Amino acid sequence: MGKSYPTVSEEYKTTVEKAKRKLRALIAEKNCAPLMLRLAWHSAGTYDAQSKTGGPFGTMRHKLEQSHAANNGLEIAVRLLEPIKEQFPILSYADFYQLAGVVAVEITGGPEVPFHPGREDKPEPPQEGRLPDATKGSDHLRDVFIKQMGLSDKDIVALSGGHTLGRCHKERSGFEGAWTTNPLVFDNSYFTELLSGEKEGLLQLPSDKALLSDPAFRPYVEKYAADEDAFFADYAEAHLKLSELGFAES
């Protein structure tokens, strides 16, 4: 299905570029790229293709959505971003939070994810319980990403590679540790670490291990571990799709 992007004013486009510069500075200063990527993903990942509800429409600004168990810690991201958002009242929260995710990937050495402005803010958060559960396996991943969101096996594996950034915090998720030895660099090391087996001090969640045990997922893991360019290309495409769920549907 093609996209039919809304027309935004020249002033709006210029504002997006200005906000991007401010986001680069904030993320570099605070080393918060992983948190910003999580904010963008969790904002978008609530989309339900059947009911056409949820998705990347700025609802994470509401305390109610921040209080969902899967969003533990994201109030910090919202708080860090608010002073920049206040400088650009013309921007929707929906665009701003997705822009922060795009900048987080770019500033840590990852691929350039295309960004199309024009998302509108929705007034109400989606119901709780739509985001993936890291303690579950491949059936659950497909239920959430394919049946609910409308993404693919390839998208699931490529997006999982985003765990090259960041770490788990026990007080937020119940898990502790990073997936890679350099959690502030976006590269294909999530896949190389996954294939090399469990190591002291590095994290592998049940949802990570599912990528190895599932016969449809594993070939993508092997491909991305061997070819970072292939991972970057597929990641950029999957991130774009995630960031535009329910947006500009033609």
C-alpha angles and dihedrals in degrees: 000000000000126000126242105199119205119245113250127192124261087245090057092050091049090049091053089056092048092048089050091058092049090048091052090053094047094047092047092048097046099033086228102138093119092052092049092049090051090050091053093045095046091047092053100034094072091074115126112199094199098054094026089227132130122022138120098332105123098263092131086081086077118090089222093064092041087056093059108115094240090056097057108149096015091107084075090059092048090049093049091050098046098082089055093044089053089060091057108043090162091068119087116235085234093062094037096055092046091047089054089056093050091049091047091059095043097047093052093054099268130131124292107257113206114244126205116186127213107085113146124221115250118217100222131052118234121253117278122259104052100108122091119270113228092209093065135079141237098296090058092046090054092046091056103035102033108026098033104030101025097236128133142245089259091052091051093055095041092050091047085061087068085079084081080090123065139356141253120260118210093220091054106038106006090247127097132207145034129283094224138030092249109040094177096060122081108218139118095277092111087070097041090050091047092054094045093061134242117327134192109269097011125103130236115174124198088255089055093049089050088067089062098043097045112087093214095047100043098068089059091050090053092045094051093045089055098039121036092182090058090050093049092050094049093041093053090050093047094045090050091051092048092048091052102044107143091001125117093354108175 
